[in-house]
Coordinates of C-alpha atoms (C1' of nucleotides) in Angstrom, one line a residue:
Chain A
X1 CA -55.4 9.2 -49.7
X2 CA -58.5 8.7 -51.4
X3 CA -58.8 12.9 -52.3
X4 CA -56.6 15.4 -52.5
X5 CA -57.8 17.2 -49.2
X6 CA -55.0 19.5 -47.9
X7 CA -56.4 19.1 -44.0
X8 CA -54.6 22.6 -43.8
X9 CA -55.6 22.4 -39.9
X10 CA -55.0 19.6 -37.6
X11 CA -57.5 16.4 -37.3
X12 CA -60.9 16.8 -36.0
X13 CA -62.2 16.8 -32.5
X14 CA -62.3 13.1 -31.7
X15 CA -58.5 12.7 -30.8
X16 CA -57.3 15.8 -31.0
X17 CA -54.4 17.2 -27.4
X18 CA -54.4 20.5 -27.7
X19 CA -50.9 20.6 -27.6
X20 CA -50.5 23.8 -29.5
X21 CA -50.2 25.5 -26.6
X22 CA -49.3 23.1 -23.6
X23 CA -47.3 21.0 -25.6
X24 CA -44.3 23.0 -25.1
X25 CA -41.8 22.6 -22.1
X26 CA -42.5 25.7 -20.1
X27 CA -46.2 26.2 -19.9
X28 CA -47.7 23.1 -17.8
X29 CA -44.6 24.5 -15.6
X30 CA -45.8 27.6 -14.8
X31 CA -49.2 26.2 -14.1
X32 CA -48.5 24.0 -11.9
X33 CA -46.1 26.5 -10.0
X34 CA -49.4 29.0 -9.9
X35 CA -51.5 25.9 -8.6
X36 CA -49.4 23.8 -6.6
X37 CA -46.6 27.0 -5.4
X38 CA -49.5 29.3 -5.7
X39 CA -46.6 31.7 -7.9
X40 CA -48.2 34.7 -8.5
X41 CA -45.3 37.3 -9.7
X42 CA -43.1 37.5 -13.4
X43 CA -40.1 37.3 -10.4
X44 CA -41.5 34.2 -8.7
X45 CA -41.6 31.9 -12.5
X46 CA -38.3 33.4 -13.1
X47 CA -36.3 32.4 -10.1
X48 CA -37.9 29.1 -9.0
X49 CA -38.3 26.1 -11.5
X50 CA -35.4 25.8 -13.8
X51 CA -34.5 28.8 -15.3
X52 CA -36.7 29.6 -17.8
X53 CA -35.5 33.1 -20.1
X54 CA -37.6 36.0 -19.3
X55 CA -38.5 36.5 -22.8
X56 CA -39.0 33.1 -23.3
X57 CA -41.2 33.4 -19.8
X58 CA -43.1 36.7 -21.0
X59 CA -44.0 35.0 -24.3
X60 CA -45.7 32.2 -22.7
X61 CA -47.5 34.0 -20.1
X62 CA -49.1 36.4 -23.3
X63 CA -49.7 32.3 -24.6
X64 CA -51.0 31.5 -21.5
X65 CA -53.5 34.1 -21.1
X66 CA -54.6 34.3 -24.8
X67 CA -55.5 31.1 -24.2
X68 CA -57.8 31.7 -21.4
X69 CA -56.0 30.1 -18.9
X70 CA -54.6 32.6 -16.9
X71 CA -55.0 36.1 -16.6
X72 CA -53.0 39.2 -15.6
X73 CA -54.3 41.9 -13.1
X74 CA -52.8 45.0 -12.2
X75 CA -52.0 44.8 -8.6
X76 CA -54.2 46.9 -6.8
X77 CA -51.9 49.2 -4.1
X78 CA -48.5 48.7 -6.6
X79 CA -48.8 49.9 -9.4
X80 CA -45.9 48.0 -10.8
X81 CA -48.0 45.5 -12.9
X82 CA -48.3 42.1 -12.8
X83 CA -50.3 39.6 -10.8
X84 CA -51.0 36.6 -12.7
X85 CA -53.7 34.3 -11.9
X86 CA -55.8 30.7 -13.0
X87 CA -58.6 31.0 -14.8
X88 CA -61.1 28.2 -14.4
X89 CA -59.8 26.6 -17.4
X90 CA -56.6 26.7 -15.9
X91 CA -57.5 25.2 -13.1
X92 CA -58.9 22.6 -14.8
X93 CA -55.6 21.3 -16.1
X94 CA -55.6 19.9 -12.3
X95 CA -56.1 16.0 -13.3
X96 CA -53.8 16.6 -15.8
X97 CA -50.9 17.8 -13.6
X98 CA -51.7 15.5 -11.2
X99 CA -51.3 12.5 -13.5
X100 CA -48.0 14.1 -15.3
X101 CA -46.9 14.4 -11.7
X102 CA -47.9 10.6 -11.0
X103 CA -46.4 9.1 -14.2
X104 CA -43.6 11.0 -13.3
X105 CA -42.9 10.0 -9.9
X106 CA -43.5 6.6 -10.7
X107 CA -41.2 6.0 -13.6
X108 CA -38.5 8.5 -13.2
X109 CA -36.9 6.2 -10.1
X110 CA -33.5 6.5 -10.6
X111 CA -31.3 5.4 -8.1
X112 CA -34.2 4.7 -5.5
X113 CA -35.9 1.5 -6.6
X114 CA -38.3 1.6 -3.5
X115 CA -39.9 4.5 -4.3
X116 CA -38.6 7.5 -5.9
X117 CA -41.2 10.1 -3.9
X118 CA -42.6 8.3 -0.7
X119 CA -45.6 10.6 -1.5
X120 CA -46.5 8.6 -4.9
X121 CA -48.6 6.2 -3.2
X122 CA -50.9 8.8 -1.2
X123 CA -51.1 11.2 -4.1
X124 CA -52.8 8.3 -6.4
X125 CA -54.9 7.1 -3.0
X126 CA -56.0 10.6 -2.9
X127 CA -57.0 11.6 -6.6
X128 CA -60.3 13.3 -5.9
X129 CA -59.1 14.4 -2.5
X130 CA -56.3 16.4 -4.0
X131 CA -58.2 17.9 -7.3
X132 CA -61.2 19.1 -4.7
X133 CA -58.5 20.6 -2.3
X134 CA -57.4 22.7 -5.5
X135 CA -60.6 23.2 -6.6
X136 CA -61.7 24.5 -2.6
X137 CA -58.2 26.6 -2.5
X138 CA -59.0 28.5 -6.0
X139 CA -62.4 29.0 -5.2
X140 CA -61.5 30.8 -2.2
X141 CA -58.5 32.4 -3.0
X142 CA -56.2 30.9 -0.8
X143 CA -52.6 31.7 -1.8
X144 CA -50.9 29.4 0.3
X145 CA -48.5 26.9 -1.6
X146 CA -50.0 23.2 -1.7
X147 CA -46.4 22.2 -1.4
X148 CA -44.6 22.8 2.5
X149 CA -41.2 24.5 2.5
X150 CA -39.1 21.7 2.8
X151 CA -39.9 20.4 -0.3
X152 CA -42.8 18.1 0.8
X153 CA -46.3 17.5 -0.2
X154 CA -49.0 18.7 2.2
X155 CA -51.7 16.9 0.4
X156 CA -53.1 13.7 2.1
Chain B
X1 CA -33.3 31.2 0.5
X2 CA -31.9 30.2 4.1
X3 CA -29.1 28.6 2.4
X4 CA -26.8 28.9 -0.9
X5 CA -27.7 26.1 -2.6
X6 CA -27.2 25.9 -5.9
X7 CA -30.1 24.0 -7.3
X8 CA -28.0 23.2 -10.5
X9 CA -30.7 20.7 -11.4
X10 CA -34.3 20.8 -11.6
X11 CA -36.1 20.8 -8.0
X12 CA -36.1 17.5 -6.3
X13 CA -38.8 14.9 -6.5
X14 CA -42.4 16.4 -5.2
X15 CA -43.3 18.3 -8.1
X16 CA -41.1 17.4 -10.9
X17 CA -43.2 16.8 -14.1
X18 CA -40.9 15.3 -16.7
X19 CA -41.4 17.6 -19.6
X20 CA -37.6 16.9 -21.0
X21 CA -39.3 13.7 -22.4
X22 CA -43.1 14.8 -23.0
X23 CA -42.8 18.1 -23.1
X24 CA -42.9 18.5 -26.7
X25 CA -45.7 18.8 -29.7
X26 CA -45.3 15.3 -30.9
X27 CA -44.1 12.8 -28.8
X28 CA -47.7 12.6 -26.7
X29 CA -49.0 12.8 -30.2
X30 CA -47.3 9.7 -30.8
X31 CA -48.2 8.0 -27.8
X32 CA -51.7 8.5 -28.2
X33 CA -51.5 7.3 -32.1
X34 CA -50.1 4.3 -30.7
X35 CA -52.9 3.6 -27.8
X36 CA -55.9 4.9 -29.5
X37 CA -54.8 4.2 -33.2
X38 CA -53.0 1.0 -32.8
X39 CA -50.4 3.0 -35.3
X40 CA -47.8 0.5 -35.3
X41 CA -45.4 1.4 -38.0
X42 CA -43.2 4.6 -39.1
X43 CA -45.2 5.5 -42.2
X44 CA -48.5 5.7 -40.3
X45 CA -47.4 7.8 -37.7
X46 CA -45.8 9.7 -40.9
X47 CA -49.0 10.1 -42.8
X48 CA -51.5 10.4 -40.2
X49 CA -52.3 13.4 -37.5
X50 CA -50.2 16.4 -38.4
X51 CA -47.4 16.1 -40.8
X52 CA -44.2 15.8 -38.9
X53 CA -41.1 16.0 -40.8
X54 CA -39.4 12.4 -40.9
X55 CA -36.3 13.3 -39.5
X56 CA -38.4 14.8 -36.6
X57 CA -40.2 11.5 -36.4
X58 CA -37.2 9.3 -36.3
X59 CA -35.5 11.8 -33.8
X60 CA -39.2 11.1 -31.3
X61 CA -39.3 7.6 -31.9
X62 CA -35.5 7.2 -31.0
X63 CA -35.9 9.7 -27.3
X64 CA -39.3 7.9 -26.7
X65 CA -37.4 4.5 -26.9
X66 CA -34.4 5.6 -25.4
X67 CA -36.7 7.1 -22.2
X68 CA -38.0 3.3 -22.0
X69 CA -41.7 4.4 -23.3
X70 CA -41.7 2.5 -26.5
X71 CA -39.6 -0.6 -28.5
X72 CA -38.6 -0.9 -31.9
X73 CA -38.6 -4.6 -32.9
X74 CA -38.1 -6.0 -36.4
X75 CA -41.1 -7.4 -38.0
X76 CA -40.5 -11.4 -38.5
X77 CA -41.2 -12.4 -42.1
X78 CA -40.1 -8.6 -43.6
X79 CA -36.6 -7.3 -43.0
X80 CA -37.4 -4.3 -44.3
X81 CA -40.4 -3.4 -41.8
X82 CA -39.7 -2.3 -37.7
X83 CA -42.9 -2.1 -35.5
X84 CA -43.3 0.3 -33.0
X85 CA -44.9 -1.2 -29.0
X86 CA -45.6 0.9 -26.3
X87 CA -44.0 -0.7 -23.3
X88 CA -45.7 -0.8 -20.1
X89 CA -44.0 2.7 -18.9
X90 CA -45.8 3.8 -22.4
X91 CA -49.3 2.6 -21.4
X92 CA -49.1 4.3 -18.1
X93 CA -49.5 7.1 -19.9
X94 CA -53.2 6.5 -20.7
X95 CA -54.2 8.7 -17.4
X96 CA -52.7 11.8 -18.8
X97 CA -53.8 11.4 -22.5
X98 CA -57.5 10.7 -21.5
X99 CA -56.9 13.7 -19.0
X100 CA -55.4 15.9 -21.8
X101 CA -58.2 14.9 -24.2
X102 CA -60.8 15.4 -22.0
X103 CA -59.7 19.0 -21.3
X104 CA -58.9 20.1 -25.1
X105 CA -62.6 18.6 -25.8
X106 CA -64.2 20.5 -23.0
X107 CA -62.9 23.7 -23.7
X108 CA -61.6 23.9 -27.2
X109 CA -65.9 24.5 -28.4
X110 CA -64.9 27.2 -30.8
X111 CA -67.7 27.3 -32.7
X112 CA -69.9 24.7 -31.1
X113 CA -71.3 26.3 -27.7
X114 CA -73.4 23.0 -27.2
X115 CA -70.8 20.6 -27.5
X116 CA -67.6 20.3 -28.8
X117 CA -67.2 16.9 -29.3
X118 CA -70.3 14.7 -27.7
X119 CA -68.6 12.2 -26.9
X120 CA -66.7 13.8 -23.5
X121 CA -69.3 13.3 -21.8
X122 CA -68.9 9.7 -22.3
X123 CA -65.4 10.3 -21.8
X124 CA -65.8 11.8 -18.0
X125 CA -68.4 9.3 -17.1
X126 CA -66.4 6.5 -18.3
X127 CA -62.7 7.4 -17.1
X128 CA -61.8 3.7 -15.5
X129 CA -63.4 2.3 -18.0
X130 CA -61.6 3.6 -21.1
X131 CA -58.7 3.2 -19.2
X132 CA -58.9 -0.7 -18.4
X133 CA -59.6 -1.3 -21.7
X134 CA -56.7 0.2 -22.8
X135 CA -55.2 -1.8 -20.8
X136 CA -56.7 -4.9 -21.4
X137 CA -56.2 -4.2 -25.2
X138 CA -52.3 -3.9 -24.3
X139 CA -52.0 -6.8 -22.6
X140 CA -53.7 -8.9 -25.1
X141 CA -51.9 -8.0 -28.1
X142 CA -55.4 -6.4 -29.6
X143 CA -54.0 -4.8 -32.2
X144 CA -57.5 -2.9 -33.7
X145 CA -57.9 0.8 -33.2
X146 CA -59.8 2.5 -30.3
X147 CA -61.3 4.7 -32.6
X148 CA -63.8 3.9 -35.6
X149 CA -63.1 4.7 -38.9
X150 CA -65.7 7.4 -39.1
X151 CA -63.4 9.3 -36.3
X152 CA -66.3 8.3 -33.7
X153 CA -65.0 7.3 -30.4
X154 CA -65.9 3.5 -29.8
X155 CA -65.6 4.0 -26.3
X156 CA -68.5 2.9 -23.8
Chain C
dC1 C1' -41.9 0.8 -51.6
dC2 C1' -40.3 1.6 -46.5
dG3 C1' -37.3 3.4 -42.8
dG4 C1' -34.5 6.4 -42.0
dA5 C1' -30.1 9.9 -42.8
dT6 C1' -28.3 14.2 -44.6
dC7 C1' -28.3 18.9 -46.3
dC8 C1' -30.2 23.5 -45.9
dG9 C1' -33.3 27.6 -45.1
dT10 C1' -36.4 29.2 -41.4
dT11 C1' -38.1 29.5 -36.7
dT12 C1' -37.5 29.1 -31.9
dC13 C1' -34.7 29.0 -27.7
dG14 C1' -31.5 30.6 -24.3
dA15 C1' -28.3 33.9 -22.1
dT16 C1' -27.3 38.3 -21.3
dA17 C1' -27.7 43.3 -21.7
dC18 C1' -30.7 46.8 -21.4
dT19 C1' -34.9 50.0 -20.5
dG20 C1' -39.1 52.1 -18.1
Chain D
dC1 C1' -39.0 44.6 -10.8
dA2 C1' -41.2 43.6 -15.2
dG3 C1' -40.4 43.1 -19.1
dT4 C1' -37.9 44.1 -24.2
dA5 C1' -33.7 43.8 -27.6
dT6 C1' -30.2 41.4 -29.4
dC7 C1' -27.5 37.6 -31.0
dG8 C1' -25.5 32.9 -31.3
dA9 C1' -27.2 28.2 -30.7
dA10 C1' -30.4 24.7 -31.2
dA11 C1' -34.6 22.8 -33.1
dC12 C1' -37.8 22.6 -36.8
dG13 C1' -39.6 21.6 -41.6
dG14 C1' -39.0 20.4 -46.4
dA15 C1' -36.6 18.1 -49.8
dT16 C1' -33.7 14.8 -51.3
dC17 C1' -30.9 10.7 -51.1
dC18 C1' -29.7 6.0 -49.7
dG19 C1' -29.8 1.0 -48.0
dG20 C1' -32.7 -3.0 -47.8

DNA sequence: CCGGATCCGTTTCGATACTG
DNA sequence: CAGTATCGAAACGGATCCGG
């Protein structure tokens, strides 16, 4: 160190993640259920995935949102709050999900050396296809689940 | 559910994300010292980026070695010294850090409407191109740093 | 000096019970 | 059903200590 700066923050722009708020094990969880699962309900986080504690859940969806990248309506009709929904910048974490879900698939092969996913190989074909398919799906509101009920992709 | 299952691990492959490896505030951190920083050594990854406490360091470097993402070999010629190689598991990783850069640069502009960072634009246009270089850097032993000294992206 | 390991006070997480 | 309150357990951060 050449001066006694303090850097009190974190680095400058050039390199910086942004992990302060997705680098945590929960939220990029949540998103992708609201993008891929199209979750919308406190209920829906709570019971699907793996079990997440609902104050640990509630704290990260007040993260979440005072981040900007989702938001919370009250459900018109029920007035029994919560609707939770991407915000663009949510929905921009889309190439970012998709690769975590890529690197994942590809190296977490345990105990099925010829491919751990079978859908792997179309989901990296099918990059741009699957990011405008989001894109198309948020745009209009669609609420239908990317994923099929058996488990299986739907993408390309 | 049509059926009791138990689910007693996480889901099953199609949208598993492997956070219990990544999903933390500084093992990506790591990573991307390593690939963009050519950090090769404990005290640089100690000194630089954001403070991390060294039992915290050792504790990442162990679970990223141990999930097969990075080595520790001894340094030939000083005993004392262990260097720090992503392996090719670790590299794959390039997709998602360039993915999670180019989101906190696009829309962490606090303070600078016109452009956070000026260099993302670079980054989008260029996205195969960073990435083989990477790459090629990796497989060549190039050991200098992606980034200039001036904390200036040297990226095409 | 460098790469850790160990101890300790503080913060966060996770499970469950509880409330509006 | 959507959260909050509580409490033990785990993780974190800082400092110090140790082997090479």
């Amino acid at each position: 160190m050449h001066s006694g700066k303090k850097t009190t923050h974190r680095s400058a722009c050039p390199v910086s993640l942004s992990l302060e708020v997705l680098g945590d094990r929960w939220s990029l969880l949540i998103v992708r259920d609201m993008m891929v699962r199209a979750f919308r309900s406190f209920k829906q986080f709570q019971e699907s995935g793996e079990r997440i504690a609902t104050n640990i859940l509630a704290d990260r969806l007040r993260k979440l949102e005072s981040a900007g990248i989702i938001v919370a309506e009250g459900d018109p009709g029920d007035g029994r709050r919560s609707v939770y929904r991407l915000t663009e910048r949510g929905i921009d974490l889309a190439p970012l999900l998709l690769e975590l879900l890529i690197w994942g698939a590809r190296h977490a092969a345990e105990g099925d050396p010829q491919g751990p996913c079978a859908a792997i190989g179309a989901m990296v074909q099918h990059r741009a296809a699957v990011l405008s398919e989001v894109r198309r799906r948020w745009a209009e509101h669609d609420d239908r689940p990317l994923q099929a009920a058996d488990g299986r992709w739907l993408w390309p």
